[in-house]
Tab-separated table of C-alpha atoms in Angstrom:
chain	number	residue	atom	x	y	z
A	28	MET	CA	-77.743	-85.467	-29.779
A	29	PHE	CA	-78.039	-82.077	-27.888
A	30	PRO	CA	-74.717	-80.248	-26.874
A	31	LEU	CA	-74.408	-79.293	-23.212
A	32	SER	CA	-73.578	-75.852	-22.060
A	33	GLN	CA	-69.936	-74.997	-21.198
A	34	LYS	CA	-71.074	-74.952	-17.563
A	35	GLU	CA	-72.450	-78.631	-17.855
A	36	ALA	CA	-69.408	-79.893	-19.717
A	37	ARG	CA	-67.089	-78.809	-16.689
A	38	ALA	CA	-69.219	-80.912	-14.215
A	39	PRO	CA	-66.703	-82.431	-11.772
A	40	SER	CA	-65.554	-86.139	-12.039
A	41	THR	CA	-65.737	-88.338	-8.917
A	42	CYS	CA	-62.825	-89.808	-7.206
A	43	PRO	CA	-61.309	-92.616	-8.972
A	44	GLY	CA	-61.650	-96.102	-7.737
A	45	PRO	CA	-62.261	-99.654	-8.569
A	46	ALA	CA	-65.377	-100.382	-10.853
A	47	SER	CA	-67.349	-103.415	-10.251
A	48	THR	CA	-67.810	-106.145	-12.767
A	49	GLN	CA	-69.544	-108.552	-10.704
A	50	ASP	CA	-72.916	-109.625	-11.903
A	51	LEU	CA	-75.825	-111.039	-10.051
A	52	ASN	CA	-75.110	-114.749	-10.816
A	53	ASN	CA	-71.944	-114.335	-8.994
A	54	GLY	CA	-73.358	-112.817	-6.005
A	55	CYS	CA	-72.861	-109.198	-6.576
A	56	SER	CA	-72.781	-106.959	-3.781
A	57	LYS	CA	-73.119	-103.163	-3.677
A	58	GLY	CA	-70.315	-102.879	-1.309
A	59	PRO	CA	-69.661	-100.151	1.293
A	60	GLU	CA	-69.680	-96.429	0.145
A	61	ARG	CA	-66.172	-95.349	-0.926
A	62	GLU	CA	-64.717	-92.104	0.723
A	63	CYS	CA	-62.451	-89.865	-0.659
A	64	SER	CA	-61.272	-86.606	1.075
A	65	SER	CA	-60.100	-84.911	-2.060
A	66	LYS	CA	-63.486	-85.618	-3.845
A	67	PRO	CA	-64.714	-82.251	-5.166
A	68	GLU	CA	-68.224	-80.821	-4.376
A	69	GLN	CA	-70.827	-82.057	-7.139
A	70	LYS	CA	-73.476	-79.861	-8.395
A	71	THR	CA	-76.716	-81.662	-7.983
A	72	TYR	CA	-78.615	-79.924	-10.896
A	73	ASP	CA	-78.096	-77.607	-13.736
A	74	VAL	CA	-80.446	-75.660	-16.046
A	75	GLY	CA	-80.203	-76.704	-19.575
A	76	ASP	CA	-79.454	-74.275	-22.245
A	77	PRO	CA	-80.382	-76.147	-25.571
A	78	THR	CA	-78.932	-73.557	-27.801
A	79	ALA	CA	-75.676	-72.686	-25.676
A	80	ALA	CA	-73.470	-73.678	-28.821
A	81	PHE	CA	-75.536	-72.012	-31.465
A	82	SER	CA	-73.571	-69.224	-33.306
A	83	SER	CA	-75.015	-67.835	-36.307
A	84	GLY	CA	-78.221	-68.414	-38.404
A	85	SER	CA	-79.325	-68.408	-42.031
A	86	SER	CA	-80.292	-65.327	-43.942
A	87	TYR	CA	-83.231	-67.274	-45.474
A	88	LEU	CA	-84.625	-68.139	-42.026
A	89	SER	CA	-86.207	-66.481	-39.059
A	90	SER	CA	-84.226	-66.575	-35.928
A	91	ARG	CA	-86.419	-69.268	-34.761
A	92	GLY	CA	-86.013	-71.079	-37.958
A	93	SER	CA	-82.311	-70.878	-37.821
A	94	VAL	CA	-82.388	-72.482	-34.214
A	95	ILE	CA	-84.561	-75.130	-35.577
A	96	LYS	CA	-82.239	-76.073	-38.394
A	97	TRP	CA	-79.299	-75.866	-35.998
A	98	PHE	CA	-80.862	-78.595	-33.895
A	99	TRP	CA	-81.171	-80.757	-37.040
A	100	ASP	CA	-77.559	-80.205	-38.163
A	101	SER	CA	-76.009	-80.792	-34.759
A	102	ALA	CA	-78.202	-83.743	-33.571
A	103	GLU	CA	-78.200	-86.061	-36.373
A	104	GLU	CA	-74.223	-86.522	-37.384
A	105	GLY	CA	-74.174	-90.264	-36.271
A	106	TYR	CA	-77.645	-91.083	-37.906
A	107	ARG	CA	-76.749	-89.287	-41.396
A	108	THR	CA	-73.659	-91.398	-41.279
A	109	TYR	CA	-75.429	-94.600	-40.693
A	110	HIS	CA	-78.195	-93.872	-43.351
A	111	MET	CA	-75.572	-93.330	-45.874
A	112	ASP	CA	-74.002	-96.744	-45.013
A	113	GLU	CA	-76.446	-98.944	-43.440
A	114	TYR	CA	-75.480	-102.723	-42.822
A	115	ASP	CA	-77.296	-105.165	-45.082
A	116	GLU	CA	-76.467	-108.762	-45.100
A	117	ASP	CA	-76.439	-109.243	-48.777
A	118	LYS	CA	-76.066	-105.585	-50.216
A	119	ASN	CA	-73.743	-103.877	-47.676
A	120	PRO	CA	-72.161	-106.585	-45.329
A	121	SER	CA	-69.415	-104.028	-44.390
A	122	GLY	CA	-72.019	-101.224	-43.504
A	123	ILE	CA	-72.666	-99.758	-39.988
A	124	ILE	CA	-74.545	-101.868	-37.542
A	125	ASN	CA	-77.031	-99.633	-35.547
A	126	MET	CA	-76.904	-100.365	-31.693
A	127	GLY	CA	-77.770	-96.687	-31.004
A	128	THR	CA	-81.490	-96.330	-32.126
A	129	SER	CA	-83.944	-97.645	-29.516
A	130	GLU	CA	-86.353	-99.933	-31.786
A	131	ASN	CA	-87.452	-103.271	-31.441
A	132	LYS	CA	-86.407	-105.200	-34.330
A	133	LEU	CA	-87.158	-108.696	-33.119
A	134	VAL	CA	-90.966	-108.560	-33.668
A	135	PHE	CA	-91.443	-107.456	-37.209
A	136	ASP	CA	-92.632	-110.913	-38.250
A	137	LEU	CA	-95.243	-111.113	-35.498
A	138	ILE	CA	-96.550	-107.482	-36.001
A	139	SER	CA	-96.487	-107.603	-39.965
A	140	ARG	CA	-98.609	-110.885	-39.908
A	141	LYS	CA	-101.092	-109.188	-37.469
A	142	LEU	CA	-101.574	-105.945	-39.471
A	143	SER	CA	-101.799	-107.859	-42.794
A	144	GLU	CA	-105.065	-109.576	-41.591
A	145	SER	CA	-108.065	-108.417	-43.445
A	146	ALA	CA	-109.900	-107.671	-40.218
A	147	THR	CA	-107.382	-104.838	-39.502
A	148	ARG	CA	-107.863	-103.086	-42.887
A	149	ARG	CA	-110.933	-101.282	-43.689
A	150	VAL	CA	-111.806	-98.256	-45.654
A	151	GLU	CA	-115.134	-96.547	-45.224
A	152	PRO	CA	-116.084	-92.837	-45.769
A	153	SER	CA	-115.769	-91.965	-42.084
A	154	LEU	CA	-112.290	-92.880	-42.023
A	155	LEU	CA	-111.467	-90.697	-44.849
A	156	GLN	CA	-113.012	-87.555	-43.392
A	157	TYR	CA	-111.899	-85.217	-40.713
A	158	PRO	CA	-112.226	-86.984	-37.439
A	159	ASP	CA	-112.868	-85.706	-33.896
A	160	TRP	CA	-109.217	-84.119	-33.371
A	161	ARG	CA	-109.035	-86.052	-30.076
A	162	GLY	CA	-109.147	-89.349	-32.050
A	163	HIS	CA	-111.951	-91.334	-33.269
A	164	LEU	CA	-114.310	-92.385	-30.453
A	165	PHE	CA	-113.809	-96.161	-31.229
A	166	LEU	CA	-110.194	-95.748	-30.835
A	167	ARG	CA	-110.310	-93.855	-27.586
A	168	GLU	CA	-112.629	-96.652	-26.288
A	169	GLU	CA	-110.139	-99.412	-27.158
A	170	VAL	CA	-107.173	-97.385	-25.661
A	171	ALA	CA	-109.105	-96.825	-22.553
A	172	ARG	CA	-109.970	-100.759	-22.240
A	173	PHE	CA	-106.377	-101.617	-23.146
A	174	LEU	CA	-104.781	-99.298	-20.533
A	175	SER	CA	-107.282	-100.177	-17.867
A	176	PHE	CA	-106.172	-104.088	-18.377
A	177	TYR	CA	-102.349	-103.505	-18.904
A	178	CYS	CA	-101.745	-100.947	-16.441
A	179	LYS	CA	-103.998	-102.633	-13.873
A	180	SER	CA	-106.081	-99.478	-13.114
A	181	PRO	CA	-108.176	-99.971	-9.871
A	182	ALA	CA	-111.265	-98.597	-11.892
A	183	PRO	CA	-111.931	-98.506	-15.679
A	184	LEU	CA	-110.292	-95.646	-17.538
A	185	LYS	CA	-112.573	-93.398	-19.349
A	186	PRO	CA	-112.407	-92.752	-23.153
A	187	GLU	CA	-113.212	-89.120	-22.639
A	188	ASN	CA	-109.700	-88.791	-20.736
A	189	VAL	CA	-107.738	-90.117	-23.815
A	190	VAL	CA	-106.255	-88.027	-26.568
A	191	VAL	CA	-104.648	-89.699	-29.691
A	192	LEU	CA	-101.992	-88.238	-31.803
A	193	ASN	CA	-99.062	-89.180	-34.067
A	194	GLY	CA	-96.440	-90.288	-31.457
A	195	CYS	CA	-94.956	-89.344	-28.024
A	196	ALA	CA	-92.613	-86.658	-29.507
A	197	SER	CA	-95.596	-84.728	-30.667
A	198	LEU	CA	-97.353	-85.335	-27.312
A	199	LEU	CA	-94.440	-84.125	-25.258
A	200	SER	CA	-94.180	-81.054	-27.470
A	201	ALA	CA	-98.077	-80.249	-27.078
A	202	LEU	CA	-97.832	-80.844	-23.321
A	203	ALA	CA	-94.912	-78.620	-22.813
A	204	THR	CA	-96.792	-75.849	-25.090
A	205	VAL	CA	-99.845	-76.001	-23.120
A	206	LEU	CA	-98.669	-76.533	-19.837
A	207	CYS	CA	-95.864	-74.029	-19.741
A	208	GLU	CA	-94.988	-70.393	-20.717
A	209	ALA	CA	-92.106	-69.714	-22.984
A	210	GLY	CA	-88.842	-69.987	-20.913
A	211	ASP	CA	-90.487	-72.096	-18.167
A	212	ALA	CA	-88.832	-75.489	-17.327
A	213	PHE	CA	-89.523	-79.186	-16.294
A	214	LEU	CA	-87.491	-81.148	-13.941
A	215	ILE	CA	-85.880	-84.394	-15.344
A	216	PRO	CA	-83.679	-86.834	-13.672
A	217	THR	CA	-80.425	-87.545	-15.711
A	218	PRO	CA	-79.323	-89.580	-17.535
A	219	PHE	CA	-82.427	-89.446	-19.680
A	220	TYR	CA	-83.722	-89.881	-23.295
A	221	GLY	CA	-82.176	-86.885	-24.740
A	222	ALA	CA	-84.520	-86.097	-27.575
A	223	ILE	CA	-86.909	-84.763	-24.990
A	224	THR	CA	-84.792	-81.618	-24.988
A	225	GLN	CA	-85.780	-80.866	-28.646
A	226	HIS	CA	-89.454	-82.048	-28.228
A	227	ILE	CA	-90.103	-79.451	-25.588
A	228	TYR	CA	-88.107	-76.579	-26.760
A	229	LEU	CA	-88.776	-76.214	-30.275
A	230	TYR	CA	-92.397	-75.310	-30.209
A	231	GLY	CA	-92.866	-74.367	-26.653
A	232	ASN	CA	-89.431	-72.851	-25.930
A	233	VAL	CA	-89.414	-74.774	-22.611
A	234	ARG	CA	-86.234	-76.027	-21.033
A	235	LEU	CA	-85.215	-78.684	-18.600
A	236	VAL	CA	-83.619	-78.746	-15.166
A	237	TYR	CA	-81.277	-81.648	-14.919
A	238	VAL	CA	-81.494	-83.522	-11.676
A	239	TYR	CA	-78.020	-85.317	-11.582
A	240	LEU	CA	-78.151	-88.698	-10.206
A	241	ASP	CA	-75.014	-90.523	-9.034
A	242	SER	CA	-73.515	-93.724	-10.555
A	243	GLU	CA	-72.205	-94.823	-7.190
A	244	SER	CA	-74.420	-96.527	-4.566
A	245	THR	CA	-74.466	-94.200	-1.581
A	246	GLY	CA	-75.474	-96.756	0.991
A	247	PRO	CA	-76.594	-100.465	1.496
A	248	ASP	CA	-80.170	-99.763	0.464
A	249	THR	CA	-79.467	-97.763	-2.473
A	250	ARG	CA	-78.713	-98.377	-6.230
A	251	PRO	CA	-76.717	-96.737	-8.884
A	252	PHE	CA	-78.486	-93.558	-10.392
A	253	GLN	CA	-81.229	-93.795	-7.991
A	254	LEU	CA	-83.873	-90.700	-7.986
A	255	THR	CA	-84.706	-89.341	-4.455
A	256	VAL	CA	-87.074	-86.729	-3.335
A	257	GLU	CA	-84.148	-84.941	-1.870
A	258	LYS	CA	-82.453	-84.606	-5.219
A	259	LEU	CA	-85.741	-83.231	-6.727
A	260	GLU	CA	-86.084	-80.794	-3.947
A	261	MET	CA	-82.470	-79.567	-4.250
A	262	ALA	CA	-83.025	-79.035	-7.947
A	263	LEU	CA	-86.107	-77.320	-7.564
A	264	GLN	CA	-84.775	-74.899	-5.199
A	265	GLY	CA	-81.811	-74.374	-7.144
A	266	ALA	CA	-83.643	-73.633	-10.255
A	267	ARG	CA	-85.904	-71.139	-8.486
A	268	SER	CA	-82.622	-69.466	-6.974
A	269	GLU	CA	-81.603	-68.816	-10.568
A	270	ASP	CA	-85.246	-67.311	-11.323
A	271	VAL	CA	-86.346	-70.345	-13.383
A	272	THR	CA	-89.985	-71.199	-13.152
A	273	VAL	CA	-90.421	-75.004	-12.865
A	274	ARG	CA	-93.851	-76.138	-14.133
A	275	GLY	CA	-93.638	-79.790	-13.906
A	276	LEU	CA	-91.654	-83.048	-13.569
A	277	ILE	CA	-90.941	-85.666	-16.473
A	278	LEU	CA	-90.658	-89.297	-15.226
A	279	ILE	CA	-89.722	-92.319	-17.590
A	280	ASN	CA	-90.970	-95.575	-16.264
A	281	PRO	CA	-89.369	-97.982	-17.313
A	282	GLN	CA	-86.513	-95.492	-17.489
A	283	ASN	CA	-84.488	-94.870	-20.711
A	284	PRO	CA	-81.421	-95.443	-20.708
A	285	LEU	CA	-81.121	-97.138	-17.143
A	286	GLY	CA	-83.900	-99.535	-17.417
A	287	ASP	CA	-84.906	-98.561	-13.896
A	288	ILE	CA	-88.436	-99.666	-12.846
A	289	TYR	CA	-90.008	-97.358	-10.209
A	290	THR	CA	-91.663	-99.254	-7.206
A	291	PRO	CA	-95.208	-97.825	-6.305
A	292	ALA	CA	-93.785	-96.267	-3.201
A	293	GLU	CA	-91.235	-94.480	-5.088
A	294	LEU	CA	-93.906	-93.170	-7.586
A	295	GLN	CA	-95.975	-91.898	-4.606
A	296	GLU	CA	-92.950	-90.109	-3.201
A	297	TYR	CA	-92.404	-88.338	-6.566
A	298	LEU	CA	-96.031	-87.564	-6.898
A	299	GLY	CA	-96.380	-86.475	-3.263
A	300	PHE	CA	-93.251	-83.924	-3.929
A	301	ALA	CA	-94.953	-82.413	-7.145
A	302	GLN	CA	-98.254	-82.029	-5.338
A	303	ARG	CA	-96.565	-80.172	-2.500
A	304	HIS	CA	-95.023	-77.782	-5.025
A	305	LYS	CA	-98.017	-77.664	-7.416
A	306	LEU	CA	-96.185	-79.267	-10.256
A	307	HIS	CA	-97.516	-81.232	-13.173
A	308	VAL	CA	-95.963	-84.825	-13.545
A	309	VAL	CA	-95.725	-86.158	-17.256
A	310	VAL	CA	-95.097	-89.915	-16.951
A	311	ASP	CA	-93.892	-91.560	-20.149
A	312	GLU	CA	-94.763	-95.422	-19.926
A	313	VAL	CA	-93.766	-96.047	-23.547
A	314	TYR	CA	-91.922	-99.291	-22.387
A	315	MET	CA	-94.435	-100.624	-19.968
A	316	LEU	CA	-94.937	-103.930	-21.798
A	317	SER	CA	-91.198	-104.203	-22.671
A	318	VAL	CA	-90.347	-105.689	-19.118
A	319	PHE	CA	-88.967	-109.243	-19.890
A	320	GLU	CA	-87.302	-110.384	-16.685
A	321	GLU	CA	-90.003	-112.346	-14.683
A	322	SER	CA	-88.626	-111.104	-11.330
A	323	ALA	CA	-89.020	-107.396	-12.526
A	324	THR	CA	-92.265	-106.277	-11.581
A	325	TYR	CA	-93.682	-103.106	-13.269
A	326	HIS	CA	-96.347	-100.680	-11.932
A	327	SER	CA	-98.019	-98.147	-13.962
A	328	VAL	CA	-98.740	-94.831	-12.417
A	329	LEU	CA	-102.521	-95.536	-13.514
A	330	SER	CA	-102.260	-98.700	-11.229
A	331	LEU	CA	-102.026	-96.600	-8.034
A	332	GLU	CA	-105.156	-96.703	-5.778
A	333	ARG	CA	-105.043	-92.798	-5.245
A	334	LEU	CA	-103.100	-90.141	-7.138
A	335	PRO	CA	-102.012	-87.261	-4.991
A	336	ASP	CA	-102.922	-84.744	-7.606
A	337	PRO	CA	-104.871	-86.426	-10.426
A	338	GLN	CA	-105.397	-83.091	-12.203
A	339	ARG	CA	-101.661	-82.577	-12.707
A	340	THR	CA	-100.771	-86.145	-13.683
A	341	HIS	CA	-100.629	-87.030	-17.061
A	342	VAL	CA	-99.539	-90.380	-18.762
A	343	MET	CA	-98.302	-91.112	-22.173
A	344	TRP	CA	-97.989	-94.421	-23.868
A	345	ALA	CA	-97.436	-95.576	-27.626
A	346	THR	CA	-96.904	-98.529	-29.763
A	347	SER	CA	-93.456	-97.560	-31.132
A	348	LYS	CA	-91.563	-99.472	-28.544
A	349	ASP	CA	-93.780	-101.995	-27.074
A	350	PHE	CA	-95.194	-103.211	-30.408
A	351	GLY	CA	-91.946	-102.382	-32.636
A	352	MET	CA	-94.064	-99.730	-34.683
A	353	SER	CA	-92.090	-96.685	-34.326
A	354	GLY	CA	-92.641	-95.835	-37.830
A	355	LEU	CA	-96.398	-95.887	-37.650
A	356	ARG	CA	-96.579	-92.946	-35.297
A	357	PHE	CA	-99.125	-93.601	-32.789
A	358	GLY	CA	-99.177	-92.174	-29.424
A	359	THR	CA	-101.979	-91.497	-26.711
A	360	LEU	CA	-102.283	-89.189	-23.495
A	361	TYR	CA	-104.316	-90.220	-20.619
A	362	THR	CA	-105.157	-87.247	-18.398
A	363	GLU	CA	-108.191	-86.781	-16.035
A	364	ASN	CA	-107.883	-82.788	-16.567
A	365	PRO	CA	-110.262	-81.704	-19.074
A	366	ASP	CA	-108.524	-78.469	-19.851
A	367	VAL	CA	-105.234	-80.137	-20.538
A	368	ALA	CA	-106.968	-82.733	-22.784
A	369	SER	CA	-108.902	-80.188	-24.960
A	370	ALA	CA	-105.720	-77.984	-25.241
A	371	VAL	CA	-103.638	-81.084	-26.395
A	372	ALA	CA	-106.563	-82.106	-28.625
A	373	SER	CA	-106.615	-78.707	-30.469
A	374	LEU	CA	-102.949	-79.162	-31.286
A	375	CYS	CA	-103.827	-82.633	-32.813
A	376	ARG	CA	-104.929	-80.758	-35.773
A	377	TYR	CA	-101.375	-80.863	-36.718
A	378	HIS	CA	-100.354	-84.056	-35.207
A	379	GLY	CA	-103.343	-86.292	-35.855
A	380	LEU	CA	-103.284	-89.761	-36.988
A	381	SER	CA	-105.158	-90.847	-40.244
A	382	GLY	CA	-108.443	-92.506	-39.931
A	383	LEU	CA	-107.066	-95.795	-41.657
A	384	ALA	CA	-104.227	-96.074	-39.122
A	385	GLN	CA	-106.625	-95.378	-36.254
A	386	TYR	CA	-109.007	-98.075	-37.386
A	387	GLN	CA	-105.790	-100.547	-37.625
A	388	MET	CA	-104.727	-99.517	-34.170
A	389	ALA	CA	-108.244	-100.227	-32.613
A	390	GLN	CA	-108.188	-103.634	-33.988
A	391	LEU	CA	-104.714	-104.285	-32.696
A	392	LEU	CA	-105.414	-103.061	-29.334
A	393	ARG	CA	-108.694	-104.906	-29.308
A	394	ASP	CA	-107.354	-108.419	-29.559
A	395	GLN	CA	-106.041	-108.974	-25.989
A	396	ASP	CA	-106.015	-112.740	-26.281
A	397	TRP	CA	-103.332	-112.454	-29.234
A	398	ILE	CA	-101.583	-109.694	-27.267
A	399	SER	CA	-101.309	-111.727	-23.943
A	400	GLN	CA	-101.103	-115.089	-25.154
A	401	VAL	CA	-99.073	-114.922	-28.316
A	402	TYR	CA	-97.260	-111.743	-28.721
A	403	LEU	CA	-96.034	-110.609	-25.378
A	404	PRO	CA	-94.672	-114.034	-24.322
A	405	GLU	CA	-92.661	-114.407	-27.572
A	406	ASN	CA	-91.583	-110.619	-27.427
A	407	HIS	CA	-90.157	-111.250	-23.919
A	408	ALA	CA	-88.593	-114.335	-24.740
A	409	ARG	CA	-86.725	-112.715	-27.605
A	410	LEU	CA	-85.642	-109.759	-25.644
A	411	LYS	CA	-84.338	-111.850	-23.071
A	412	THR	CA	-82.164	-114.001	-25.340
A	413	ALA	CA	-80.854	-110.805	-26.891
A	414	HIS	CA	-80.014	-109.161	-23.902
A	415	THR	CA	-78.298	-112.211	-22.407
A	416	TYR	CA	-75.987	-112.295	-25.494
A	417	VAL	CA	-74.979	-108.690	-25.166
A	418	SER	CA	-74.638	-108.685	-21.461
A	419	GLU	CA	-72.404	-111.789	-21.741
A	420	GLU	CA	-70.296	-110.109	-24.236
A	421	LEU	CA	-69.892	-107.057	-21.984
A	422	ARG	CA	-69.134	-109.168	-19.063
A	423	ALA	CA	-66.397	-111.035	-20.943
A	424	LEU	CA	-64.788	-107.749	-21.797
A	425	GLY	CA	-64.955	-106.657	-18.129
A	426	ILE	CA	-67.286	-103.837	-18.953
A	427	PRO	CA	-69.638	-102.732	-15.755
A	428	PHE	CA	-73.227	-102.225	-16.750
A	429	LEU	CA	-76.568	-101.858	-15.164
A	430	CYS	CA	-78.804	-104.960	-15.173
A	431	ARG	CA	-82.410	-104.288	-14.951
A	432	GLY	CA	-84.499	-106.453	-17.265
A	433	ALA	CA	-86.699	-103.693	-19.031
A	434	GLY	CA	-86.553	-101.771	-22.409
A	435	PHE	CA	-83.945	-102.477	-25.300
A	436	PHE	CA	-80.804	-101.076	-23.740
A	437	ILE	CA	-77.839	-101.829	-21.476
A	438	TRP	CA	-76.340	-98.750	-19.758
A	439	ALA	CA	-72.440	-99.605	-19.809
A	440	ASP	CA	-69.502	-97.910	-18.282
A	441	LEU	CA	-66.604	-97.441	-20.625
A	442	ARG	CA	-64.863	-94.826	-18.563
A	443	LYS	CA	-61.643	-96.829	-18.397
A	444	TYR	CA	-61.421	-96.608	-22.212
A	445	LEU	CA	-61.645	-92.893	-22.614
A	446	PRO	CA	-58.286	-91.451	-23.970
A	447	GLU	CA	-59.206	-88.559	-21.558
A	448	ALA	CA	-61.829	-88.217	-18.779
A	449	THR	CA	-63.789	-85.626	-20.477
A	450	PHE	CA	-66.842	-85.314	-22.771
A	451	GLU	CA	-64.334	-84.650	-25.546
A	452	GLY	CA	-62.621	-88.006	-24.737
A	453	GLU	CA	-66.198	-89.559	-24.708
A	454	MET	CA	-66.892	-88.177	-28.216
A	455	MET	CA	-63.519	-89.517	-29.393
A	456	LEU	CA	-64.328	-92.961	-28.384
A	457	TRP	CA	-67.816	-92.753	-30.046
A	458	ARG	CA	-66.221	-91.753	-33.330
A	459	GLN	CA	-63.926	-94.571	-32.983
A	460	PHE	CA	-66.859	-97.006	-32.896
A	461	LEU	CA	-68.467	-95.217	-35.979
A	462	GLU	CA	-65.451	-95.452	-37.909
A	463	ASN	CA	-65.310	-99.245	-36.865
A	464	LYS	CA	-68.827	-99.401	-38.266
A	465	VAL	CA	-70.890	-99.581	-35.110
A	466	LEU	CA	-73.315	-96.893	-33.953
A	467	LEU	CA	-73.829	-96.313	-30.230
A	468	SER	CA	-75.078	-93.615	-28.200
A	469	PHE	CA	-72.914	-91.803	-25.838
A	470	GLY	CA	-73.540	-90.355	-22.360
A	471	LYS	CA	-73.477	-86.609	-23.128
A	472	THR	CA	-76.734	-87.117	-25.176
A	473	PHE	CA	-78.409	-88.427	-22.025
A	474	GLY	CA	-77.433	-85.566	-20.022
A	475	CYS	CA	-75.274	-87.911	-17.784
A	476	LYS	CA	-72.726	-85.919	-15.663
A	477	GLU	CA	-69.970	-88.217	-15.899
A	478	PRO	CA	-68.268	-88.975	-19.349
A	479	GLY	CA	-67.772	-92.432	-20.461
A	480	TRP	CA	-71.192	-94.092	-20.312
A	481	PHE	CA	-72.694	-95.502	-23.451
A	482	ARG	CA	-76.073	-97.047	-24.289
A	483	PHE	CA	-76.151	-100.354	-26.091
A	484	ILE	CA	-79.423	-101.499	-27.846
A	485	PHE	CA	-79.880	-105.142	-28.012
A	486	SER	CA	-83.300	-105.530	-29.515
A	487	ASP	CA	-81.987	-106.767	-32.926
A	488	LYS	CA	-81.464	-109.952	-34.862
A	489	ALA	CA	-78.877	-112.250	-33.559
A	490	HIS	CA	-76.364	-112.027	-36.802
A	491	ARG	CA	-76.304	-108.074	-36.317
A	492	LEU	CA	-75.646	-108.284	-32.614
A	493	HIS	CA	-72.977	-110.745	-33.069
A	494	LEU	CA	-71.322	-108.476	-35.716
A	495	GLY	CA	-71.789	-105.325	-33.709
A	496	MET	CA	-70.277	-106.577	-30.608
A	497	GLN	CA	-67.371	-108.033	-32.645
A	498	ARG	CA	-66.778	-104.631	-33.911
A	499	VAL	CA	-67.058	-102.993	-30.316
A	500	ARG	CA	-64.620	-105.509	-28.977
A	501	GLN	CA	-62.150	-104.733	-31.806
A	502	VAL	CA	-62.124	-101.125	-30.819
A	503	LEU	CA	-61.844	-101.719	-27.083
A	504	GLU	CA	-59.032	-104.425	-27.375
A	505	SER	CA	-57.123	-101.823	-29.622
A	506	LYS	CA	-56.944	-99.258	-26.606
A	507	PRO	CA	-55.035	-99.032	-23.516
A	508	GLN	CA	-56.875	-98.949	-20.336
A	509	VAL	CA	-56.447	-96.052	-17.785
A	510	ALA	CA	-53.940	-96.928	-15.021
A	511	GLU	CA	-56.735	-96.430	-12.417
A	512	ASP	CA	-60.310	-97.698	-12.880
A	513	PRO	CA	-63.189	-95.333	-12.759
A	514	PRO	CA	-65.344	-94.775	-9.465
A	515	ASN	CA	-66.972	-97.593	-7.839
A	516	SER	CA	-70.191	-97.732	-9.979
A	517	GLN	CA	-71.353	-101.031	-8.590
A	518	THR	CA	-73.469	-101.073	-11.761
A	519	GLN	CA	-74.486	-104.758	-11.762
A	520	ASP	CA	-76.556	-104.575	-8.390
A	521	LYS	CA	-78.504	-107.187	-6.967
A	522	GLY	CA	-82.178	-107.154	-6.255
A	523	SER	CA	-83.552	-105.521	-3.224
A	524	SER	CA	-87.099	-105.861	-1.907
A	525	GLN	CA	-88.172	-105.029	-5.351
A	526	PRO	CA	-86.186	-107.241	-7.853
A	527	ARG	CA	-84.448	-105.270	-10.408
A	528	GLY	CA	-83.077	-107.732	-12.839
A	529	ALA	CA	-82.357	-111.024	-11.175
A	530	GLY	CA	-81.055	-113.547	-13.780
A	531	CYS	CA	-79.072	-110.886	-15.709
């Protein structure tokens, strides 16, 4: 979605070697670290330049407006094509199957019935008038109760620390604007959900410093794409050496597109790093209730007994993923910093949620019996079934992939199918999928430093998944594989002391 700078596009590749296709059920082992004397030195970070490829603007727009338009034009190629030719079982059976957009299409029946209940629909004068821009108090009280319960906070969370607005995209934009000066930056581990680049740049002119993670395990107690404090330190110092002011760190937990779940110990390490350098930490927990493997235990930042720096720790959550309601546009911030809460609330004038939608959200979040006893068990069962199908299809094709048990996505290694080991080769393969009527997301849009990784979305109905994977197979089986397999990514890793997808 967002072009990398030329500097990023030339990131060196790793030494070729056999890729692991083992899975957990077959006793997958990470294996020893591979050595390669000719392996070039890898850059561990990069300062993103969102407009590196921007050339000319419109005479009808300001320079800022031209850049904003350029983002739209350059970011939407696949989705414009998809929306002009969407698959429909009856009306357009030869249309494009969308396995690229991270939406949960498995729970519409459950959510639509719930939101159609008369108790969730109400119209009264106060709902039609200007609200408290932080959100109606009745909704902020329900959000605080909901997060206290599902995040397992050691003490009840407070409604005054809650701000409600229309989605996490708006929230990220608001946080970047109020926490950073123009030209400042956030650290972010890569690969990451690439739209964050646009969310923080368009209003706030804030950049990202990519903390590059390695696809190879580097030791017996490590996993692919593992974030460490050492990598954060190196990226921070590297950015400072280039006179870039870093204001904070963005963490996604569970991680998109990897599906990684950070342990409490890891979270404390990352937060401790941020405290030492007086950095804000924005934690996106939008997939926190979409952990469908019983062995994969999720811990919210809000569950920690003590936050190293509560005034600089800000947690985001929304109903878009966990409740399959991305079109309703509801997001919430929890922060103990009253200045941050007030500044974000001021921007809610432009990003607010209608009173009618706020009432509906409050009724949904209040019904914890339905959520815990009906909705979440059924949602997790459906996600697990869909994940099992797509992972088995990938396994049958001999494609290595991460096996985590959280989120809606599988991060798959298609490097051996690239016509050339470059991001141009990755784009060529992506377009071949699109021409064969299946939309995927490719690694460059996630800031991945190695070309050839793709994200597969599995949270869809069985008949669309079957057709989508059939089309994927047709493309891959028509292509010759490279003579040498890519590096030993060991992607289907076994669980450690904290299980990370047993049963995948």
